[in-house]
PDB file of C-alpha atoms in Angstrom:
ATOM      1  CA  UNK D   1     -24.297  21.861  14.070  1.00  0.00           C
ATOM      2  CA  UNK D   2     -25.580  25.059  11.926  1.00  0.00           C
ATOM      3  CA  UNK D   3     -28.033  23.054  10.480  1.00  0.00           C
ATOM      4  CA  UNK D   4     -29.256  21.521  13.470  1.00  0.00           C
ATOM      5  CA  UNK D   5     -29.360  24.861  15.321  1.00  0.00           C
ATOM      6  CA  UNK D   6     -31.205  26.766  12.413  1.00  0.00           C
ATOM      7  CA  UNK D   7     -33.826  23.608  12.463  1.00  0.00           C
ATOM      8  CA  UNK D   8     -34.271  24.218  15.714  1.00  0.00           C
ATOM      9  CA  UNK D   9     -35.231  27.645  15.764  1.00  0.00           C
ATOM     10  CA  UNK D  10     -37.114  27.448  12.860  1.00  0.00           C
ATOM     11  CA  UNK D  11     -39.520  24.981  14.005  1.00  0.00           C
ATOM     12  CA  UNK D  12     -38.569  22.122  11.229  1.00  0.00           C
ATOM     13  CA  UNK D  13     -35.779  20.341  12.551  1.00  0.00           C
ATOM     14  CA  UNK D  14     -36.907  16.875  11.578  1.00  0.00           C
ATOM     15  CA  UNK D  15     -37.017  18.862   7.707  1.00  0.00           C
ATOM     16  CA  UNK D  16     -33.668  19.579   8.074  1.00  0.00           C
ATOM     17  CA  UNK D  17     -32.560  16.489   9.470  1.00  0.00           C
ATOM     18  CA  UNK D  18     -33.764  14.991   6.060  1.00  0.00           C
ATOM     19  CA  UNK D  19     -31.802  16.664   4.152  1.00  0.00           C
ATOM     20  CA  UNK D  20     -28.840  16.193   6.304  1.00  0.00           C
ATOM     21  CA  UNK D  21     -29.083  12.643   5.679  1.00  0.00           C
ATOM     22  CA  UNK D  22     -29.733  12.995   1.786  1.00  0.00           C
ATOM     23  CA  UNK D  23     -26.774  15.486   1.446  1.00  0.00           C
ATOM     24  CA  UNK D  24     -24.326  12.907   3.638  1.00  0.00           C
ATOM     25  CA  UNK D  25     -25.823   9.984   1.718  1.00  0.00           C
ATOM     26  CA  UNK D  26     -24.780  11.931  -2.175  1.00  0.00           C
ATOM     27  CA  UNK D  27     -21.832  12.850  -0.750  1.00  0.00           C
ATOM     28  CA  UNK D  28     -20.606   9.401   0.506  1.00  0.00           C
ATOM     29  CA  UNK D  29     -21.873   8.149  -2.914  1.00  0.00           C
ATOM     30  CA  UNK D  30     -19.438  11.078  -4.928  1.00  0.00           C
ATOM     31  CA  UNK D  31     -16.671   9.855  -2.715  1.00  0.00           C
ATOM     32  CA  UNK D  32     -16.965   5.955  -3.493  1.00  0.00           C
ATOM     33  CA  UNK D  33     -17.225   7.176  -7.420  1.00  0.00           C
ATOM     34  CA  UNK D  34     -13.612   9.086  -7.359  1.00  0.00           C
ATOM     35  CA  UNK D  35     -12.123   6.377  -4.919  1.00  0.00           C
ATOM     36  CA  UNK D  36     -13.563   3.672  -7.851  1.00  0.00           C
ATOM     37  CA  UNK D  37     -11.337   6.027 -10.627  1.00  0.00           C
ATOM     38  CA  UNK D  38      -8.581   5.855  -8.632  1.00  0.00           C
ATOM     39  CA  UNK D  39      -7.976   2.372  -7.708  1.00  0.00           C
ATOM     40  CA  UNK D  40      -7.712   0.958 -10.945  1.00  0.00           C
ATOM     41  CA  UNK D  41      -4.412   2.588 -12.422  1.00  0.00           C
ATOM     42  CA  UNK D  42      -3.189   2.533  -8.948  1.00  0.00           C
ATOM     43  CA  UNK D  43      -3.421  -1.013  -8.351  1.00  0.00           C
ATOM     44  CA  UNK D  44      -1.637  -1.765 -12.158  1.00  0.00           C
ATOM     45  CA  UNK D  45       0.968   0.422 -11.001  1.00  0.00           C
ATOM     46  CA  UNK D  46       1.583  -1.159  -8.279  1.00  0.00           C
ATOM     47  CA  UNK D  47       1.694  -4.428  -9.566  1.00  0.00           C
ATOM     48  CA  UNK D  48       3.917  -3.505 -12.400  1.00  0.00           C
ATOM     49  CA  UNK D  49       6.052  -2.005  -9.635  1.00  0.00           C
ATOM     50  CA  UNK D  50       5.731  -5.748  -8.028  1.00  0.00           C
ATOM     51  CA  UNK D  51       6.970  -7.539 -11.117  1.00  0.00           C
ATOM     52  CA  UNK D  52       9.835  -5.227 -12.449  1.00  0.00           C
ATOM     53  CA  UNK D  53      11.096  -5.387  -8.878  1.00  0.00           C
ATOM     54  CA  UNK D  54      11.210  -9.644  -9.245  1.00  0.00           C
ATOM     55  CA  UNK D  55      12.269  -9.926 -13.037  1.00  0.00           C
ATOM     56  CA  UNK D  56      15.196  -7.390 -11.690  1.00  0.00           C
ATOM     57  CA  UNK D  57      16.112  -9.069  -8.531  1.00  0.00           C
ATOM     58  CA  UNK D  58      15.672 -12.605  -9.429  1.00  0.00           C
ATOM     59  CA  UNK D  59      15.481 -13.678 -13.057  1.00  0.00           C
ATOM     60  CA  UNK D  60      17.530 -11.228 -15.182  1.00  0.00           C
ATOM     61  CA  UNK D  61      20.865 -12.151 -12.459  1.00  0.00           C
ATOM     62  CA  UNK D  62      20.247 -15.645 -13.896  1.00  0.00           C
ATOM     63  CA  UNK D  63      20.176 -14.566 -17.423  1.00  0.00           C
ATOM     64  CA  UNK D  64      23.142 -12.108 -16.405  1.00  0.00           C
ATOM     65  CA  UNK D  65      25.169 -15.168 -15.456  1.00  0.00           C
ATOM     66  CA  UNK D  66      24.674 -17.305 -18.459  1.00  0.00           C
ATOM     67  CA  UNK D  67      25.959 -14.421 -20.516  1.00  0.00           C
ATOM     68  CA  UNK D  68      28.745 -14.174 -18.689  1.00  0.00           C
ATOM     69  CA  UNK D  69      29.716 -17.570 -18.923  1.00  0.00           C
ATOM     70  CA  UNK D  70      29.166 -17.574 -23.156  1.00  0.00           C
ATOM     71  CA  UNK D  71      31.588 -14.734 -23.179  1.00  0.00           C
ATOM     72  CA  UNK D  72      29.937 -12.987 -26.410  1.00  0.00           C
ATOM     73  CA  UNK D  73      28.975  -9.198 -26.723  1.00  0.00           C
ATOM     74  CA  UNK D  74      25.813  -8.457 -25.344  1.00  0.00           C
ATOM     75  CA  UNK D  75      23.470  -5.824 -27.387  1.00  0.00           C
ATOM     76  CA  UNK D  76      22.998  -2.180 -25.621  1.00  0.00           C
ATOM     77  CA  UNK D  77      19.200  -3.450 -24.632  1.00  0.00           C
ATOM     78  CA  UNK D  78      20.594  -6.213 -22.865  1.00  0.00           C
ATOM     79  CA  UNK D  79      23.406  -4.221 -21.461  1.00  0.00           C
ATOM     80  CA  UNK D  80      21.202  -1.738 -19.838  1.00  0.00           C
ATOM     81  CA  UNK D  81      18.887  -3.959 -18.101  1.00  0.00           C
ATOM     82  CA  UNK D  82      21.322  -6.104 -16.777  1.00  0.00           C
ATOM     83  CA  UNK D  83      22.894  -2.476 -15.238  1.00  0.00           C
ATOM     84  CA  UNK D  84      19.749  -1.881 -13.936  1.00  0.00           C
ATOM     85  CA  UNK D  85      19.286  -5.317 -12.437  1.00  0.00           C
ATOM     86  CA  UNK D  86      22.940  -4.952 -10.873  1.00  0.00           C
ATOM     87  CA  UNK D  87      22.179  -1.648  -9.323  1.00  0.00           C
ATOM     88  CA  UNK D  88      18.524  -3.087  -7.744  1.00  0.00           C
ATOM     89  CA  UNK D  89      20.330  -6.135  -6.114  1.00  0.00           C
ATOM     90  CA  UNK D  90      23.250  -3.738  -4.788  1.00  0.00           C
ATOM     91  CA  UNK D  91      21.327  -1.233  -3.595  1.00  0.00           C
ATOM     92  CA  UNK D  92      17.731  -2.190  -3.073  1.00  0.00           C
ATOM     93  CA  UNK D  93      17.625  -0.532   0.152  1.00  0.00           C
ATOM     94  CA  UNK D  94      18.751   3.097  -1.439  1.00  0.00           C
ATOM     95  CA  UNK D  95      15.248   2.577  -3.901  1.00  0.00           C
ATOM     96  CA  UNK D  96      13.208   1.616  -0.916  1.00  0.00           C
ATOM     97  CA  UNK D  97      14.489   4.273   1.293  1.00  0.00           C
ATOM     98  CA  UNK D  98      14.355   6.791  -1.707  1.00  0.00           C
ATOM     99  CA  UNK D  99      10.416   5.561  -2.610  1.00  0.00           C
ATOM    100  CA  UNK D 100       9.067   6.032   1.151  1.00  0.00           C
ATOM    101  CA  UNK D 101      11.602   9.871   1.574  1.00  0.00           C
ATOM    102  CA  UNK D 102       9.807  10.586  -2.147  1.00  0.00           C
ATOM    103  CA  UNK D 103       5.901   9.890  -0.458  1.00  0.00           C
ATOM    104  CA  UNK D 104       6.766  11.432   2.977  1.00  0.00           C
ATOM    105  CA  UNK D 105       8.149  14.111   1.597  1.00  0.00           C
ATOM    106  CA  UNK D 106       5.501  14.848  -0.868  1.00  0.00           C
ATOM    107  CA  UNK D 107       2.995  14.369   1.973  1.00  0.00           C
ATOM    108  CA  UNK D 108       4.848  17.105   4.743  1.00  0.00           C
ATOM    109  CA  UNK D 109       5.116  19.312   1.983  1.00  0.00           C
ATOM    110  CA  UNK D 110       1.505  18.887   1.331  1.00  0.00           C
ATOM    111  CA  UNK D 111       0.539  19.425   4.847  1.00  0.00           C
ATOM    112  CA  UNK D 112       1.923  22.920   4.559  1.00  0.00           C
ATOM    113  CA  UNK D 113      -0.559  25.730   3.090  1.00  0.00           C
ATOM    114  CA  UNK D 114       2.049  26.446  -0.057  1.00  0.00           C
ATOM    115  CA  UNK D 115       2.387  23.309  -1.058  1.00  0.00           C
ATOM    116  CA  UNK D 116      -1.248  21.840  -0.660  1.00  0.00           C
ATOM    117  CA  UNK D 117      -1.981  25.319  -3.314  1.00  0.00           C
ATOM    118  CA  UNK D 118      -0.038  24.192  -5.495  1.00  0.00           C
ATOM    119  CA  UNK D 119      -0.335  20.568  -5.423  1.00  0.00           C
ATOM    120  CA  UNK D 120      -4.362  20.594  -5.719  1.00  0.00           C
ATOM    121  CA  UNK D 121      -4.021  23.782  -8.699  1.00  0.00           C
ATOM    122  CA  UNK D 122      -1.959  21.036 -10.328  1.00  0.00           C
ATOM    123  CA  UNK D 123      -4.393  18.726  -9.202  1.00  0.00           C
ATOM    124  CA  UNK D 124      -7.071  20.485 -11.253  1.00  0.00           C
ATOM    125  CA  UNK D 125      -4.493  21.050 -14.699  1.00  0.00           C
ATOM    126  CA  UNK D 126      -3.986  17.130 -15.209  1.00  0.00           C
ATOM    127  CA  UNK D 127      -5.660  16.265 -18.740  1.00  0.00           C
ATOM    128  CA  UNK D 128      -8.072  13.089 -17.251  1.00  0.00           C
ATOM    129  CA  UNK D 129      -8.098  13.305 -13.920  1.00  0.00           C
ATOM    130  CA  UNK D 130      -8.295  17.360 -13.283  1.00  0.00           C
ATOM    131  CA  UNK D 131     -11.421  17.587 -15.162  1.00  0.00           C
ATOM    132  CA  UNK D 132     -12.380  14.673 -12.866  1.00  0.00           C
ATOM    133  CA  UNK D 133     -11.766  16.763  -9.885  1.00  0.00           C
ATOM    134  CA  UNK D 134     -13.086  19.877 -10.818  1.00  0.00           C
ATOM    135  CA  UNK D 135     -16.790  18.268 -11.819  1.00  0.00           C
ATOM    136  CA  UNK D 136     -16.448  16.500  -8.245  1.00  0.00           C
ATOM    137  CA  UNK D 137     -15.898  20.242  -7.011  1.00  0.00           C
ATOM    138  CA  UNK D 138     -18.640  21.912  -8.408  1.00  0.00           C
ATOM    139  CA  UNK D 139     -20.908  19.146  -7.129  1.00  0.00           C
ATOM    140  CA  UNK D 140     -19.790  19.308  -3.433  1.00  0.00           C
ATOM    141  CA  UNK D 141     -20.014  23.225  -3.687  1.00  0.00           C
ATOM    142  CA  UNK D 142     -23.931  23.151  -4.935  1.00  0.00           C
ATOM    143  CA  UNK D 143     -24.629  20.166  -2.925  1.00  0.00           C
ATOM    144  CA  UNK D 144     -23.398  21.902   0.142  1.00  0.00           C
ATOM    145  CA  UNK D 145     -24.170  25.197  -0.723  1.00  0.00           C
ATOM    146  CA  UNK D 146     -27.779  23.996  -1.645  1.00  0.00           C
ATOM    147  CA  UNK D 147     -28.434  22.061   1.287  1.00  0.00           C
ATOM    148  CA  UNK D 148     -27.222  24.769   3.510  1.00  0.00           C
ATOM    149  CA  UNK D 149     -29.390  27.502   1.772  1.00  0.00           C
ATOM    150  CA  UNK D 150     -32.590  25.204   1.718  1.00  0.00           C
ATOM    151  CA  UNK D 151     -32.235  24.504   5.699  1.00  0.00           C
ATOM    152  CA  UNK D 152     -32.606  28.432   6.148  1.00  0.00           C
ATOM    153  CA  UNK D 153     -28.803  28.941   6.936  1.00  0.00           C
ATOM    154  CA  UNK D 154     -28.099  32.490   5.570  1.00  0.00           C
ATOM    155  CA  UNK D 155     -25.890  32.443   2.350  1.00  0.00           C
ATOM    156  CA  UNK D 156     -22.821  34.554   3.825  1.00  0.00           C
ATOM    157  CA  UNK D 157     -22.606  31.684   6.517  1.00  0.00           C
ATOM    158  CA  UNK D 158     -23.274  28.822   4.020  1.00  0.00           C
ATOM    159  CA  UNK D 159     -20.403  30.134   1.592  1.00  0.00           C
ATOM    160  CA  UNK D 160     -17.956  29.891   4.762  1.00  0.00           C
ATOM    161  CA  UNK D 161     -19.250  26.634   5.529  1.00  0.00           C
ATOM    162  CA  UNK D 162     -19.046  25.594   2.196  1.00  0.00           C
ATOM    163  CA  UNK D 163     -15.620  26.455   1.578  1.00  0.00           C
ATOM    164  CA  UNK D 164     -14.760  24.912   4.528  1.00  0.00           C
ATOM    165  CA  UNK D 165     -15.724  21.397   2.589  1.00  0.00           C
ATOM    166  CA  UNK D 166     -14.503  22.242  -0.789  1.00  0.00           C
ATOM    167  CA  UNK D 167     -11.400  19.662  -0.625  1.00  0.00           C
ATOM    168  CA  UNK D 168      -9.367  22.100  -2.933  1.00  0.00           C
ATOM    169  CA  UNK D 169      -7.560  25.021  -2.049  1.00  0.00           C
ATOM    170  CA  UNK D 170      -7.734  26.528  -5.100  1.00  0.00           C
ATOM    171  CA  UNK D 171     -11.882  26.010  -4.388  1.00  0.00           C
ATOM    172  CA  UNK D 172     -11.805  26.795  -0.761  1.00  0.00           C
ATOM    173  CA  UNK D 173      -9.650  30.179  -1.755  1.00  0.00           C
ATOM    174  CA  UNK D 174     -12.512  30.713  -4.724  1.00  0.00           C
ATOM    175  CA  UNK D 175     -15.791  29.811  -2.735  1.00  0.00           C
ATOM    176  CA  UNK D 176     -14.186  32.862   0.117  1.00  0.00           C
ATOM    177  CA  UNK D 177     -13.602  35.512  -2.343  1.00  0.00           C
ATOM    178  CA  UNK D 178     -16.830  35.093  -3.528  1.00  0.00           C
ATOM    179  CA  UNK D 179     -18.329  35.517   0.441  1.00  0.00           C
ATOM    180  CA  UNK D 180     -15.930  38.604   0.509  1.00  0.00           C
ATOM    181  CA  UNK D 181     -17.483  40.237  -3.126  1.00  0.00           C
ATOM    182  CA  UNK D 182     -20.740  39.380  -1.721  1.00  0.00           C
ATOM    183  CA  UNK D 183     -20.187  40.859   1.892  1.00  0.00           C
ATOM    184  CA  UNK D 184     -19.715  43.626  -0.323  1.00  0.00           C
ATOM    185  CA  UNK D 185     -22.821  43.592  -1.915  1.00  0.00           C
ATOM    186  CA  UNK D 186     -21.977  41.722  -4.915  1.00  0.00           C
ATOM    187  CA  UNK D 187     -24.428  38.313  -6.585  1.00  0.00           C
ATOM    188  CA  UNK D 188     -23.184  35.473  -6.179  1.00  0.00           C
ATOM    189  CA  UNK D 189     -22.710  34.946  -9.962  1.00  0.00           C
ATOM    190  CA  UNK D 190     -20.572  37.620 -10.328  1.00  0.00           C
ATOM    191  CA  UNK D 191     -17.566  36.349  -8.080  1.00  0.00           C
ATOM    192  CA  UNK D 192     -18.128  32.587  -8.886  1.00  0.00           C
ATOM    193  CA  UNK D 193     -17.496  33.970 -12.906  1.00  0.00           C
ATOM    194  CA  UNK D 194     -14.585  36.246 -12.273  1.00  0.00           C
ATOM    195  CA  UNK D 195     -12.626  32.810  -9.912  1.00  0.00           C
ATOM    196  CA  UNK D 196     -12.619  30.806 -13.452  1.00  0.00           C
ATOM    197  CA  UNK D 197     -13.107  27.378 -10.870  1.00  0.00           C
ATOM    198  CA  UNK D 198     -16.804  27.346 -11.864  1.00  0.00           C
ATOM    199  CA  UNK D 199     -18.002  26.546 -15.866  1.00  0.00           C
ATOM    200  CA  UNK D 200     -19.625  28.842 -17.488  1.00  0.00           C
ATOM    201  CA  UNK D 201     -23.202  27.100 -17.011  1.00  0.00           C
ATOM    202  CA  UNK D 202     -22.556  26.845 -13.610  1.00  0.00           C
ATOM    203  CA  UNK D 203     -22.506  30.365 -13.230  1.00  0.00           C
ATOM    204  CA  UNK D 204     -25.647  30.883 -15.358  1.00  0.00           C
ATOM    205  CA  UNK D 205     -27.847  28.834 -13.543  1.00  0.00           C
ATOM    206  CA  UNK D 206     -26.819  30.197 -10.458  1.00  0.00           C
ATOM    207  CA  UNK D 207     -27.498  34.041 -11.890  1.00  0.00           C
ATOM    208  CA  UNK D 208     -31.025  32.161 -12.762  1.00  0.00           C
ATOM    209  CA  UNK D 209     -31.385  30.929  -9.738  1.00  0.00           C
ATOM    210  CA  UNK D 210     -30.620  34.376  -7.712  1.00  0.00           C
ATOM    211  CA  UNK D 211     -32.739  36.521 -10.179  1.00  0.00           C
ATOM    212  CA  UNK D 212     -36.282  33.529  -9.687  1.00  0.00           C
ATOM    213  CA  UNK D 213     -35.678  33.687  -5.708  1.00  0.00           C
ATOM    214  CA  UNK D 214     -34.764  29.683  -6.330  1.00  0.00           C
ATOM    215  CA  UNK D 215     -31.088  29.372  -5.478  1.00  0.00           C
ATOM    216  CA  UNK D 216     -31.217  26.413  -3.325  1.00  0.00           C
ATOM    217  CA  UNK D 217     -33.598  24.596  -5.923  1.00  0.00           C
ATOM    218  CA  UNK D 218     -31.088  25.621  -8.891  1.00  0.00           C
ATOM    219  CA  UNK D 219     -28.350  24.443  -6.482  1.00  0.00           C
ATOM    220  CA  UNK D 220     -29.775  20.843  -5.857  1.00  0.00           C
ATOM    221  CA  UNK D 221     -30.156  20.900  -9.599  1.00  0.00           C
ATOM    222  CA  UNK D 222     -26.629  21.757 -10.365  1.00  0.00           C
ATOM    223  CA  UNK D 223     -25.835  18.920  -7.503  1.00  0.00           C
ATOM    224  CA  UNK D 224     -27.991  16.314  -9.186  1.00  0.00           C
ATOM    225  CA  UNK D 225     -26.316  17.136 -12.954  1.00  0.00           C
ATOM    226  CA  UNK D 226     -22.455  17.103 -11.645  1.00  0.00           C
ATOM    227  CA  UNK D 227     -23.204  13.391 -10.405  1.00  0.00           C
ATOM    228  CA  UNK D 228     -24.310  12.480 -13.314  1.00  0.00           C
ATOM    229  CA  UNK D 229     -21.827  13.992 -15.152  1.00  0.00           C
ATOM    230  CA  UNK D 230     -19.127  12.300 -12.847  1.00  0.00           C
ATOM    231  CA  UNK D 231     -20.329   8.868 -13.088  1.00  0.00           C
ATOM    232  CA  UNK D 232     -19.893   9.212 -16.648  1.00  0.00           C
ATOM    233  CA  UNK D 233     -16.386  10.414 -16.102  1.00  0.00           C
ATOM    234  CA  UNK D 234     -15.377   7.613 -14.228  1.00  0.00           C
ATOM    235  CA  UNK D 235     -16.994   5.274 -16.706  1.00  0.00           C
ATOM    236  CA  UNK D 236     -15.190   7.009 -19.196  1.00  0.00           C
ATOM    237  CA  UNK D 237     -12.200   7.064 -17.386  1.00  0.00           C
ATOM    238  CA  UNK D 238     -11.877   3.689 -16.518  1.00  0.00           C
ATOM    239  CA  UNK D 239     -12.408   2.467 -19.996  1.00  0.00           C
ATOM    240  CA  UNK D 240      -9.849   4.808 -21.633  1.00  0.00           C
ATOM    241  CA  UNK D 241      -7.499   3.538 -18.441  1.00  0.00           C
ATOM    242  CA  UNK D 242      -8.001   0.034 -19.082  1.00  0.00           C
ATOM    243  CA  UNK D 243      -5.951  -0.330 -22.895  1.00  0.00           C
ATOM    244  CA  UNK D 244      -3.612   2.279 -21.572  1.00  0.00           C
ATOM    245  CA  UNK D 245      -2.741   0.293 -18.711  1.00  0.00           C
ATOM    246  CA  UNK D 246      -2.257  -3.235 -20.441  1.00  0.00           C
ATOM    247  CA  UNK D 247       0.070  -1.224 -23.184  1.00  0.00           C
ATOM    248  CA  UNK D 248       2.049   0.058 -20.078  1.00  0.00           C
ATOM    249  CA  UNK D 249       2.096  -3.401 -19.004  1.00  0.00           C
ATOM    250  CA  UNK D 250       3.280  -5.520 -21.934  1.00  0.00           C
ATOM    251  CA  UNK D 251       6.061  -2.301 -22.882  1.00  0.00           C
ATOM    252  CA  UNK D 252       7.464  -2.302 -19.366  1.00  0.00           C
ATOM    253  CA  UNK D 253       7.632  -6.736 -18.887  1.00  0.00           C
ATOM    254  CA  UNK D 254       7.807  -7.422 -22.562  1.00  0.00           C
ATOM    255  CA  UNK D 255      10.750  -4.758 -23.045  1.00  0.00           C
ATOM    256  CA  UNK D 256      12.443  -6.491 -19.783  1.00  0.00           C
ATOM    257  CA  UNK D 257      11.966  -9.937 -21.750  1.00  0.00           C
ATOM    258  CA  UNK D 258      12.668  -8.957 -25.265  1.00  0.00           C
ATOM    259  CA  UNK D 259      16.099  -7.497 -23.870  1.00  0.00           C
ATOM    260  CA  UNK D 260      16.961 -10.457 -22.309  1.00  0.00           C
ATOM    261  CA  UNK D 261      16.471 -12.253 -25.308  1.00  0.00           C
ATOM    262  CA  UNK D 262      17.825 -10.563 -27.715  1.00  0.00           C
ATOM    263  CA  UNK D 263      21.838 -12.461 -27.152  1.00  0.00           C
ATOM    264  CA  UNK D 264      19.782 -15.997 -27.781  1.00  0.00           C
ATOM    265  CA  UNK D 265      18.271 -15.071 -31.182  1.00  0.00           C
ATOM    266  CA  UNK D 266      21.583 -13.502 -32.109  1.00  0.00           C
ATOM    267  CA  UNK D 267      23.183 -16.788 -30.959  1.00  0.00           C
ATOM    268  CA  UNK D 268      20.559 -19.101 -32.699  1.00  0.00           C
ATOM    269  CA  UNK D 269      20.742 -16.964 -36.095  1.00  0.00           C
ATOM    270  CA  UNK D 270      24.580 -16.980 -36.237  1.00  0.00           C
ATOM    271  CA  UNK D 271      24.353 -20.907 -35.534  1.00  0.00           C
ATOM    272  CA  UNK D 272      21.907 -21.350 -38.796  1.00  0.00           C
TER     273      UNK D 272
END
């Protein structure tokens, strides 16, 4: 609605329309990128999940009874799965109820302003995925902040807009100190530095951008490089996810197997 209005007054609504449309169109893009990253590990996950679940529920009790009926000590490996797979069967309905308390609770507590803080500043810490987020963040910021400036919205309302759309508290709570310092008569550089959210050359080319008159060009520019630079995150992400996730794959089943094995090799060594 800012935009519109500002168009309107300005004489160059179908301008700003334009770039409405470009800035929605990059920022549905950015959003199918970081779903992309996500679903991948996700999906493994939960299809790991699937198959533990089974090989608990169904096959080990199998294995569990012909064990029982040889009579012979079982090794510790063995021991503990077969536990694990008595506890699942028993009480399958305390690990489902305790799975869906774990997500709703972690999403009420999420919902509240201390918890979403600290959740998305954790968010940002993670080793792969939290420099993920943060180059998504300083893309939305410019992107937004760029568009806004470039459609003639002044920069004081653009910066509450912005923050507004940041995604991140930790952002949001950034992108309004830095209205506040420059309510106060501060650049916009200065603030951005001092919050620590922004990189270093973020900063820079922002203080470049102020100091040539060209802040919503530098902006855009800043936009444009953070896509980039997220695409090949998720590339890179997905193809340091991929061996990770098959290792997680074959040491969660195969250890499941291997321990269920282990009393027939014993067996079929002491028989040679």
């Amino acid at each position: 609605m800012n935009l519109v209005e500002v168009g309107e007054a300005g004489g160059i609504l179908d301008t700003v329309l334009q770039r409405l449309s470009v800035y929605i169109e990059k920022a549905a893009a950015l959003k199918r990128k970081v779903k992309s990253a996500m679903i991948y590990p996700l999906t493994i996950v939960g299809v790991a999940f699937i198959v533990v679940i089974f090989m608990l529920t169904f096959v080990i009790p199998t294995f569990a009874k012909m064990f029982a009926g040889m009579g012979a000590d079982l090794p510790l490996p063995t021991l503990i799965v077969i536990r694990l797979s008595d506890f699942a069967t028993r009480f399958w309905w305390l690990i489902l109820g305790g799975a869906i308390g774990i997500v709703v609770g972690i999403r009420a507590y999420y919902r509240t302003e201390g918890g979403r803080s600290l959740i998305d500043a954790l968010v940002l810490k993670l080793p792969v995925f939290g420099t993920l987020i943060r180059k998504v963040s300083v893309a939305r910021f410019t992107r937004t902040l760029g568009t806004l400036v470039s459609s003639g919205v002044p920069i004081l309302e653009g910066l509450r807009i912005t923050a507004r759309t940041a995604g991140n508290r930790v952002v949001e709570r950034a992108v309004l100190e830095t209205r506040a310092s420059v309510t106060a008569g501060k650049t916009l550089a200065e603030p951005l530095k001092a919050s620590t959210v922004f990189p270093p050359m973020v900063v820079q080319m922002i203080s470049v951008g102020e100091q040539t008159g060209a802040l919503d060009a530098m902006l855009n520019k800043i936009a444009d490089f953070y896509d980039d630079e997220v695409d090949t995150a998720v590339t890179a992400l997905t193809a340091l996810l991929e061996p990770m996730m098959i290792v997680f794959l074959g040491v969660v089943i195969g250890g499941l197997v291997i321990a269920m094995y282990l009393p027939i090799f014993r067996l079929v060594t002491l028989v040679k």
